[in-house]
Amino acid sequence: MLKKYLSFSKEVQDAIDANQPIVALESTIISHGMPYPQNVEMARKTESIIREQGAVPATIAIMDGKIKIGLEESELELLGQSKDALKVSRRDFAYAVSSKKLGATTVATTMMAAEMAGIHFFVTGGIGGVHRGYEDHMDVSADLEELAHTNVNVICAGAKSILDLPRTLEYLETHGVTVVGYGTDELPAFFTRKSGHKLNLRLDTVEEIASVIATKDDLELPGGVLITNPIPEEHQLDRDYIDGIIAQATQDAEDQHVVGKDITPFMLASIVKKTDGKSLEANIALVYNNAKVGAQLAVAHHNIKN
Ligand code: PSU
Ligand code: MN
């Protein structure tokens, strides 16, 4: 039954048939995470970086009642330009498919679709988490719950300090999610390499991470491993500078009563504006770095399994 909803691009279908390593990519980062045309350029280049490392990219979205695994150029362009693509979280998934609307998948729903398609690695920029002020509004991204249950390993640059990072780590610990610092003792804070929050596990090679993942699967432990990969030194932003901008954007969101799923896109766009595009450059650079590491990890894991 599920099969009738999945639609594979030729490149991804060929990769499955040839048993090649595949890396999933999300589409909300394209439709709601970055402005056009930089978003489409980022999506294309991210895909080509994954190919250069010997893996096959599979950008995921919901279109015409299908869960698309791998997008054509024209489909990337459509998503990048669309003003009304739905931001599809787990609760929206069935509606987005049944209504045949254009749906951009978040970290949570990209994980769901990747698992349906048998893909176990997924590269993105940053994940959602526990929002600041949690004690008042209980806003926790569905991304965290998905990591707890769905067996897809996610490579990201940590989470932005628009979120409550210590609570995000606590939540992940409670739900049994292994969080790896790739070459770092601290949780990276997206725009900066450091956050001041210690991680429980640091690993310095993709082979070691692949081995943990392969063992986790042998042990039949559910959920995904979260690999946090710091932004390259030369692209990181000054911590005080970006924290100041984030504080202003947080205040704007509050003043304008932005709530629910609109908060993250609002904050991202506001930060890009307030930094004159500097945050966008950093964001794109860290995605490319994650694509490289994520593809290397998928290849290392593939080598263990084959
Ligand atoms: N963080 C980013 N860029 C993004 C997102 C988060 O730096 O594009 C998107 C991802 O798709 C993530 C989603 O899954 O926002 C989280 O939204 P929420 O906080 O509403 O769960
Ligand atoms: Mn939320």
mmCIF file of C-alpha atoms and ligand atoms in Angstrom:
data_model
loop_
_atom_site.group_PDB
_atom_site.id
_atom_site.type_symbol
_atom_site.label_atom_id
_atom_site.label_comp_id
_atom_site.label_asym_id
_atom_site.label_seq_id
_atom_site.Cartn_x
_atom_site.Cartn_y
_atom_site.Cartn_z
ATOM 1 C CA MET A 1 0.000 0.000 0.000
ATOM 2 C CA LEU A 2 2.762 2.396 1.007
ATOM 3 C CA LYS A 3 4.507 1.767 -2.308
ATOM 4 C CA LYS A 4 1.809 3.485 -4.312
ATOM 5 C CA TYR A 5 2.629 6.778 -2.564
ATOM 6 C CA LEU A 6 6.402 6.642 -3.045
ATOM 7 C CA SER A 7 7.844 8.077 -6.242
ATOM 8 C CA PHE A 8 11.575 7.661 -6.856
ATOM 9 C CA SER A 9 13.619 9.772 -9.247
ATOM 10 C CA LYS A 10 15.572 7.779 -11.809
ATOM 11 C CA GLU A 11 18.878 8.632 -10.133
ATOM 12 C CA VAL A 12 17.685 7.348 -6.751
ATOM 13 C CA GLN A 13 15.998 4.251 -8.203
ATOM 14 C CA ASP A 14 19.223 3.383 -10.040
ATOM 15 C CA ALA A 15 21.165 3.864 -6.796
ATOM 16 C CA ILE A 16 18.815 1.506 -4.937
ATOM 17 C CA ASP A 17 19.096 -1.086 -7.691
ATOM 18 C CA ALA A 18 22.899 -0.819 -7.668
ATOM 19 C CA ASN A 19 23.077 -0.890 -3.843
ATOM 20 C CA GLN A 20 24.826 2.472 -3.578
ATOM 21 C CA PRO A 21 24.902 4.685 -0.467
ATOM 22 C CA ILE A 22 22.100 7.280 -0.503
ATOM 23 C CA VAL A 23 21.766 10.513 1.491
ATOM 24 C CA ALA A 24 18.368 12.145 2.029
ATOM 25 C CA LEU A 25 17.899 15.945 2.020
ATOM 26 C CA GLU A 26 14.963 17.971 3.323
ATOM 27 C CA SER A 27 12.891 20.535 1.440
ATOM 28 C CA THR A 28 11.663 22.918 4.153
ATOM 29 C CA ILE A 29 15.184 24.334 4.254
ATOM 30 C CA ILE A 30 14.591 25.249 0.579
ATOM 31 C CA SER A 31 11.020 26.585 0.772
ATOM 32 C CA HIS A 32 10.983 28.126 4.250
ATOM 33 C CA GLY A 33 14.627 28.264 5.340
ATOM 34 C CA MET A 34 16.305 30.457 2.724
ATOM 35 C CA PRO A 35 15.342 33.110 0.174
ATOM 36 C CA TYR A 36 15.126 32.490 -3.582
ATOM 37 C CA PRO A 37 17.345 32.082 -5.607
ATOM 38 C CA GLN A 38 20.065 31.203 -3.072
ATOM 39 C CA ASN A 39 17.893 28.332 -1.802
ATOM 40 C CA VAL A 40 17.829 26.539 -5.168
ATOM 41 C CA GLU A 41 21.515 27.119 -5.754
ATOM 42 C CA MET A 42 22.227 25.708 -2.274
ATOM 43 C CA ALA A 43 20.043 22.654 -2.983
ATOM 44 C CA ARG A 44 21.799 21.917 -6.286
ATOM 45 C CA LYS A 45 25.293 22.341 -4.926
ATOM 46 C CA THR A 46 24.511 20.248 -1.831
ATOM 47 C CA GLU A 47 23.443 17.444 -4.136
ATOM 48 C CA SER A 48 26.615 17.708 -6.195
ATOM 49 C CA ILE A 49 28.835 17.637 -3.083
ATOM 50 C CA ILE A 50 27.155 14.382 -2.057
ATOM 51 C CA ARG A 51 27.812 12.923 -5.500
ATOM 52 C CA GLU A 52 31.478 13.985 -5.364
ATOM 53 C CA GLN A 53 31.854 11.940 -2.176
ATOM 54 C CA GLY A 54 30.520 8.809 -3.851
ATOM 55 C CA ALA A 55 26.947 8.823 -2.543
ATOM 56 C CA VAL A 56 23.632 9.644 -4.219
ATOM 57 C CA PRO A 57 21.451 12.558 -3.009
ATOM 58 C CA ALA A 58 17.696 12.161 -2.526
ATOM 59 C CA THR A 59 15.917 15.437 -1.869
ATOM 60 C CA ILE A 60 12.487 14.686 -0.440
ATOM 61 C CA ALA A 61 9.182 16.572 -0.855
ATOM 62 C CA ILE A 62 5.463 15.915 -1.221
ATOM 63 C CA MET A 63 3.998 16.664 -4.651
ATOM 64 C CA ASP A 64 0.780 15.678 -6.431
ATOM 65 C CA GLY A 65 -0.157 13.148 -3.771
ATOM 66 C CA LYS A 66 3.226 11.434 -3.937
ATOM 67 C CA ILE A 67 6.138 11.263 -1.539
ATOM 68 C CA LYS A 68 8.959 12.175 -3.879
ATOM 69 C CA ILE A 69 12.319 10.588 -3.160
ATOM 70 C CA GLY A 70 14.746 12.550 -5.337
ATOM 71 C CA LEU A 71 13.714 15.688 -7.195
ATOM 72 C CA GLU A 72 14.350 16.789 -10.764
ATOM 73 C CA GLU A 73 15.865 20.230 -11.441
ATOM 74 C CA SER A 74 12.466 21.697 -12.340
ATOM 75 C CA GLU A 75 10.973 20.376 -9.097
ATOM 76 C CA LEU A 76 13.741 21.998 -7.018
ATOM 77 C CA GLU A 77 13.020 25.245 -8.829
ATOM 78 C CA LEU A 78 9.274 24.932 -8.184
ATOM 79 C CA LEU A 79 9.860 24.424 -4.459
ATOM 80 C CA GLY A 80 12.383 27.219 -4.296
ATOM 81 C CA GLN A 81 10.030 29.732 -5.899
ATOM 82 C CA SER A 82 6.794 28.619 -4.268
ATOM 83 C CA LYS A 83 5.167 31.053 -1.878
ATOM 84 C CA ASP A 84 2.540 28.614 -0.670
ATOM 85 C CA ALA A 85 4.301 25.282 -0.144
ATOM 86 C CA LEU A 86 3.077 23.724 3.095
ATOM 87 C CA LYS A 87 5.601 23.221 5.859
ATOM 88 C CA VAL A 88 4.788 19.589 6.557
ATOM 89 C CA SER A 89 5.441 18.214 10.006
ATOM 90 C CA ARG A 90 4.343 14.741 11.170
ATOM 91 C CA ARG A 91 0.837 15.895 12.041
ATOM 92 C CA ASP A 92 0.402 17.362 8.502
ATOM 93 C CA PHE A 93 1.805 14.401 6.573
ATOM 94 C CA ALA A 94 -1.371 12.531 5.610
ATOM 95 C CA TYR A 95 -3.216 15.747 4.762
ATOM 96 C CA ALA A 96 -0.399 16.995 2.542
ATOM 97 C CA VAL A 97 -0.410 13.730 0.595
ATOM 98 C CA SER A 98 -4.196 13.374 0.350
ATOM 99 C CA SER A 99 -4.782 17.000 -0.684
ATOM 100 C CA LYS A 100 -2.124 16.684 -3.412
ATOM 101 C CA LYS A 101 -0.673 20.032 -2.335
ATOM 102 C CA LEU A 102 2.953 21.015 -2.613
ATOM 103 C CA GLY A 103 4.534 20.009 0.689
ATOM 104 C CA ALA A 104 8.013 20.768 1.984
ATOM 105 C CA THR A 105 9.304 18.189 4.455
ATOM 106 C CA THR A 106 10.917 19.214 7.741
ATOM 107 C CA VAL A 107 13.552 17.182 9.555
ATOM 108 C CA ALA A 108 10.760 15.098 11.134
ATOM 109 C CA THR A 109 8.925 14.283 7.905
ATOM 110 C CA THR A 110 12.096 13.864 5.837
ATOM 111 C CA MET A 111 13.128 11.219 8.383
ATOM 112 C CA MET A 112 9.732 9.539 8.025
ATOM 113 C CA ALA A 113 9.908 9.518 4.229
ATOM 114 C CA ALA A 114 13.551 8.398 4.205
ATOM 115 C CA GLU A 115 12.692 5.444 6.422
ATOM 116 C CA MET A 116 9.755 4.527 4.175
ATOM 117 C CA ALA A 117 12.212 4.562 1.255
ATOM 118 C CA GLY A 118 14.888 2.553 3.098
ATOM 119 C CA ILE A 119 17.365 5.452 3.346
ATOM 120 C CA HIS A 120 19.281 5.769 6.623
ATOM 121 C CA PHE A 121 21.333 8.952 6.313
ATOM 122 C CA PHE A 122 20.015 12.474 6.104
ATOM 123 C CA VAL A 123 21.899 15.754 5.864
ATOM 124 C CA THR A 124 20.500 19.113 6.891
ATOM 125 C CA GLY A 125 21.534 22.482 8.373
ATOM 126 C CA GLY A 126 20.000 22.631 11.810
ATOM 127 C CA ILE A 127 17.317 20.651 13.607
ATOM 128 C CA GLY A 128 14.337 21.998 15.515
ATOM 129 C CA GLY A 129 14.403 21.704 19.293
ATOM 130 C CA VAL A 130 12.992 22.965 22.537
ATOM 131 C CA HIS A 131 12.103 26.627 22.065
ATOM 132 C CA ARG A 132 13.103 29.299 24.550
ATOM 133 C CA GLY A 133 10.249 30.005 26.970
ATOM 134 C CA TYR A 134 9.235 26.347 26.862
ATOM 135 C CA GLU A 135 7.823 26.598 30.380
ATOM 136 C CA ASP A 136 5.124 28.961 29.097
ATOM 137 C CA HIS A 137 4.162 27.557 25.694
ATOM 138 C CA MET A 138 5.531 23.977 25.569
ATOM 139 C CA ASP A 139 6.878 24.487 22.045
ATOM 140 C CA VAL A 140 9.073 21.485 21.259
ATOM 141 C CA SER A 141 9.846 20.640 17.642
ATOM 142 C CA ALA A 142 8.484 17.323 16.377
ATOM 143 C CA ASP A 143 12.032 16.755 15.042
ATOM 144 C CA LEU A 144 13.151 15.597 18.488
ATOM 145 C CA GLU A 145 10.389 13.022 18.857
ATOM 146 C CA GLU A 146 11.177 11.718 15.380
ATOM 147 C CA LEU A 147 14.842 11.221 16.286
ATOM 148 C CA ALA A 148 13.666 9.125 19.218
ATOM 149 C CA HIS A 149 11.616 6.744 17.065
ATOM 150 C CA THR A 150 12.691 6.752 13.440
ATOM 151 C CA ASN A 151 15.807 4.940 12.314
ATOM 152 C CA VAL A 152 17.406 7.642 10.187
ATOM 153 C CA ASN A 153 20.727 9.204 11.170
ATOM 154 C CA VAL A 154 20.843 12.976 10.890
ATOM 155 C CA ILE A 155 23.919 15.108 10.191
ATOM 156 C CA CYS A 156 23.485 18.747 11.212
ATOM 157 C CA ALA A 157 25.452 21.718 12.567
ATOM 158 C CA GLY A 158 23.724 21.526 15.940
ATOM 159 C CA ALA A 159 20.843 23.827 16.680
ATOM 160 C CA LYS A 160 20.521 27.592 16.641
ATOM 161 C CA SER A 161 20.493 29.526 19.820
ATOM 162 C CA ILE A 162 16.989 30.666 18.858
ATOM 163 C CA LEU A 163 16.354 27.432 20.770
ATOM 164 C CA ASP A 164 16.944 26.475 24.375
ATOM 165 C CA LEU A 165 20.009 24.308 23.788
ATOM 166 C CA PRO A 166 20.437 22.753 27.272
ATOM 167 C CA ARG A 167 16.762 21.722 27.326
ATOM 168 C CA THR A 168 17.083 20.360 23.791
ATOM 169 C CA LEU A 169 19.967 18.144 24.947
ATOM 170 C CA GLU A 170 18.019 17.031 28.021
ATOM 171 C CA TYR A 171 15.046 16.102 25.868
ATOM 172 C CA LEU A 172 17.241 14.057 23.534
ATOM 173 C CA GLU A 173 18.844 12.277 26.470
ATOM 174 C CA THR A 174 15.489 11.394 28.032
ATOM 175 C CA HIS A 175 14.282 10.006 24.701
ATOM 176 C CA GLY A 176 17.398 7.928 24.226
ATOM 177 C CA VAL A 177 18.919 9.734 21.255
ATOM 178 C CA THR A 178 22.686 9.327 20.822
ATOM 179 C CA VAL A 179 24.178 12.746 20.061
ATOM 180 C CA VAL A 180 27.685 12.676 18.579
ATOM 181 C CA GLY A 181 30.031 15.638 18.397
ATOM 182 C CA TYR A 182 32.072 15.179 15.232
ATOM 183 C CA GLY A 183 35.493 16.442 16.252
ATOM 184 C CA THR A 184 33.990 18.520 19.045
ATOM 185 C CA ASP A 185 33.340 18.219 22.804
ATOM 186 C CA GLU A 186 30.558 20.787 22.666
ATOM 187 C CA LEU A 187 27.229 21.030 20.940
ATOM 188 C CA PRO A 188 27.805 23.330 17.943
ATOM 189 C CA ALA A 189 25.369 26.247 17.843
ATOM 190 C CA PHE A 190 24.861 26.387 14.069
ATOM 191 C CA PHE A 191 26.435 29.808 13.356
ATOM 192 C CA THR A 192 29.206 29.168 15.883
ATOM 193 C CA ARG A 193 31.400 26.133 16.483
ATOM 194 C CA LYS A 194 30.746 26.214 20.211
ATOM 195 C CA SER A 195 27.737 26.686 22.450
ATOM 196 C CA GLY A 196 29.245 26.168 25.894
ATOM 197 C CA HIS A 197 27.183 22.965 26.305
ATOM 198 C CA LYS A 198 29.189 19.762 26.701
ATOM 199 C CA LEU A 199 28.253 16.660 24.754
ATOM 200 C CA ASN A 200 28.419 13.171 26.133
ATOM 201 C CA LEU A 201 30.139 11.643 23.091
ATOM 202 C CA ARG A 202 32.853 12.958 20.807
ATOM 203 C CA LEU A 203 34.061 10.960 17.810
ATOM 204 C CA ASP A 204 36.744 12.182 15.428
ATOM 205 C CA THR A 205 36.289 9.942 12.386
ATOM 206 C CA VAL A 206 33.306 8.981 10.231
ATOM 207 C CA GLU A 207 34.425 5.329 10.507
ATOM 208 C CA GLU A 208 33.900 5.391 14.274
ATOM 209 C CA ILE A 209 30.476 6.982 13.869
ATOM 210 C CA ALA A 210 29.531 4.438 11.197
ATOM 211 C CA SER A 211 30.547 1.665 13.572
ATOM 212 C CA VAL A 212 28.304 3.023 16.362
ATOM 213 C CA ILE A 213 25.387 3.205 13.916
ATOM 214 C CA ALA A 214 25.978 -0.305 12.572
ATOM 215 C CA THR A 215 26.135 -1.631 16.139
ATOM 216 C CA LYS A 216 22.985 0.235 17.136
ATOM 217 C CA ASP A 217 21.203 -1.415 14.238
ATOM 218 C CA ASP A 218 22.567 -4.863 15.137
ATOM 219 C CA LEU A 219 21.203 -4.307 18.641
ATOM 220 C CA GLU A 220 17.855 -3.339 17.105
ATOM 221 C CA LEU A 221 17.742 -0.079 19.043
ATOM 222 C CA PRO A 222 15.148 2.260 17.550
ATOM 223 C CA GLY A 223 15.625 5.897 16.609
ATOM 224 C CA GLY A 224 18.262 7.938 14.816
ATOM 225 C CA VAL A 225 21.750 9.028 15.808
ATOM 226 C CA LEU A 226 22.248 12.790 15.701
ATOM 227 C CA ILE A 227 25.673 13.787 14.373
ATOM 228 C CA THR A 228 26.562 17.398 15.111
ATOM 229 C CA ASN A 229 29.217 18.865 12.839
ATOM 230 C CA PRO A 230 30.564 22.343 13.628
ATOM 231 C CA ILE A 231 30.503 25.068 10.970
ATOM 232 C CA PRO A 232 33.983 25.499 9.383
ATOM 233 C CA GLU A 233 36.138 27.969 11.321
ATOM 234 C CA GLU A 234 36.372 30.482 8.473
ATOM 235 C CA HIS A 235 32.594 30.739 8.148
ATOM 236 C CA GLN A 236 31.535 31.018 11.758
ATOM 237 C CA LEU A 237 29.983 34.227 13.040
ATOM 238 C CA ASP A 238 31.010 36.105 16.151
ATOM 239 C CA ARG A 239 29.051 34.675 19.073
ATOM 240 C CA ASP A 240 28.123 37.975 20.757
ATOM 241 C CA TYR A 241 27.136 39.477 17.409
ATOM 242 C CA ILE A 242 24.810 36.638 16.395
ATOM 243 C CA ASP A 243 23.371 36.237 19.899
ATOM 244 C CA GLY A 244 22.441 39.936 19.825
ATOM 245 C CA ILE A 245 20.707 39.518 16.478
ATOM 246 C CA ILE A 246 18.854 36.416 17.693
ATOM 247 C CA ALA A 247 17.680 38.271 20.795
ATOM 248 C CA GLN A 248 16.270 41.064 18.599
ATOM 249 C CA ALA A 249 14.563 38.574 16.270
ATOM 250 C CA THR A 250 13.076 36.755 19.270
ATOM 251 C CA GLN A 251 11.656 40.029 20.542
ATOM 252 C CA ASP A 252 10.196 40.833 17.092
ATOM 253 C CA ALA A 253 8.503 37.419 16.956
ATOM 254 C CA GLU A 254 6.980 38.039 20.368
ATOM 255 C CA ASP A 255 5.849 41.565 19.496
ATOM 256 C CA GLN A 256 4.240 40.328 16.282
ATOM 257 C CA HIS A 257 2.615 37.347 18.050
ATOM 258 C CA VAL A 258 4.200 34.791 15.737
ATOM 259 C CA VAL A 259 3.388 31.302 17.042
ATOM 260 C CA GLY A 260 3.535 27.601 16.194
ATOM 261 C CA LYS A 261 5.091 26.418 12.978
ATOM 262 C CA ASP A 262 5.609 29.982 11.722
ATOM 263 C CA ILE A 263 8.161 30.789 14.407
ATOM 264 C CA THR A 264 11.202 29.029 12.927
ATOM 265 C CA PRO A 265 10.754 30.409 9.351
ATOM 266 C CA PHE A 266 10.060 33.887 10.784
ATOM 267 C CA MET A 267 13.229 33.798 12.856
ATOM 268 C CA LEU A 268 15.375 32.522 9.986
ATOM 269 C CA ALA A 269 14.174 35.246 7.600
ATOM 270 C CA SER A 270 14.516 37.918 10.267
ATOM 271 C CA ILE A 271 18.102 36.879 11.059
ATOM 272 C CA VAL A 272 19.053 36.965 7.351
ATOM 273 C CA LYS A 273 17.685 40.515 7.107
ATOM 274 C CA LYS A 274 19.302 41.783 10.286
ATOM 275 C CA THR A 275 22.722 40.363 9.351
ATOM 276 C CA ASP A 276 22.565 41.701 5.787
ATOM 277 C CA GLY A 277 22.843 38.184 4.444
ATOM 278 C CA LYS A 278 25.875 37.207 6.551
ATOM 279 C CA SER A 279 23.812 34.541 8.316
ATOM 280 C CA LEU A 280 22.701 33.158 4.953
ATOM 281 C CA GLU A 281 26.304 32.747 3.798
ATOM 282 C CA ALA A 282 27.176 30.958 7.038
ATOM 283 C CA ASN A 283 24.060 28.798 6.758
ATOM 284 C CA ILE A 284 24.929 27.729 3.217
ATOM 285 C CA ALA A 285 28.559 27.021 4.129
ATOM 286 C CA LEU A 286 27.577 24.768 7.019
ATOM 287 C CA VAL A 287 25.114 22.818 4.858
ATOM 288 C CA TYR A 288 27.898 22.121 2.333
ATOM 289 C CA ASN A 289 30.166 20.971 5.132
ATOM 290 C CA ASN A 290 27.423 18.698 6.472
ATOM 291 C CA ALA A 291 26.824 17.292 2.986
ATOM 292 C CA LYS A 292 30.478 16.343 2.707
ATOM 293 C CA VAL A 293 30.641 14.685 6.119
ATOM 294 C CA GLY A 294 27.196 13.075 5.774
ATOM 295 C CA ALA A 295 28.095 11.520 2.435
ATOM 296 C CA GLN A 296 31.439 10.283 3.803
ATOM 297 C CA LEU A 297 29.580 8.750 6.737
ATOM 298 C CA ALA A 298 27.034 7.045 4.469
ATOM 299 C CA VAL A 299 29.918 5.608 2.422
ATOM 300 C CA ALA A 300 31.762 4.435 5.563
ATOM 301 C CA HIS A 301 28.581 2.750 6.818
ATOM 302 C CA HIS A 302 28.018 1.169 3.414
ATOM 303 C CA ASN A 303 31.552 -0.243 3.539
ATOM 304 C CA ILE A 304 30.866 -1.892 6.909
ATOM 305 C CA LYS A 305 27.639 -3.441 5.661
ATOM 306 C CA ASN A 306 28.960 -4.684 2.310
HETATM 307 N N1 PSU B 1 16.544 25.282 11.217
HETATM 308 C C1 PSU B 1 17.218 25.874 10.209
HETATM 309 N N2 PSU B 1 16.698 25.863 8.944
HETATM 310 C C2 PSU B 1 15.503 25.258 8.682
HETATM 311 C C3 PSU B 1 14.797 24.632 9.762
HETATM 312 C C4 PSU B 1 15.353 24.663 11.000
HETATM 313 O O1 PSU B 1 18.286 26.423 10.416
HETATM 314 O O2 PSU B 1 15.061 25.293 7.533
HETATM 315 C C5 PSU B 1 13.514 23.924 9.464
HETATM 316 C C6 PSU B 1 13.748 22.402 9.376
HETATM 317 O O3 PSU B 1 12.936 21.892 8.351
HETATM 318 C C7 PSU B 1 13.279 21.918 10.731
HETATM 319 C C8 PSU B 1 12.143 22.854 10.989
HETATM 320 O O4 PSU B 1 12.861 20.554 10.728
HETATM 321 O O5 PSU B 1 12.590 24.105 10.537
HETATM 322 C C9 PSU B 1 11.753 22.905 12.448
HETATM 323 O O6 PSU B 1 10.574 23.617 12.579
HETATM 324 P P1 PSU B 1 9.793 23.612 13.974
HETATM 325 O O7 PSU B 1 10.693 24.317 14.914
HETATM 326 O O8 PSU B 1 8.517 24.337 13.688
HETATM 327 O O9 PSU B 1 9.574 22.170 14.326
HETATM 328 MN MN MN B 2 6.826 24.189 17.245
#
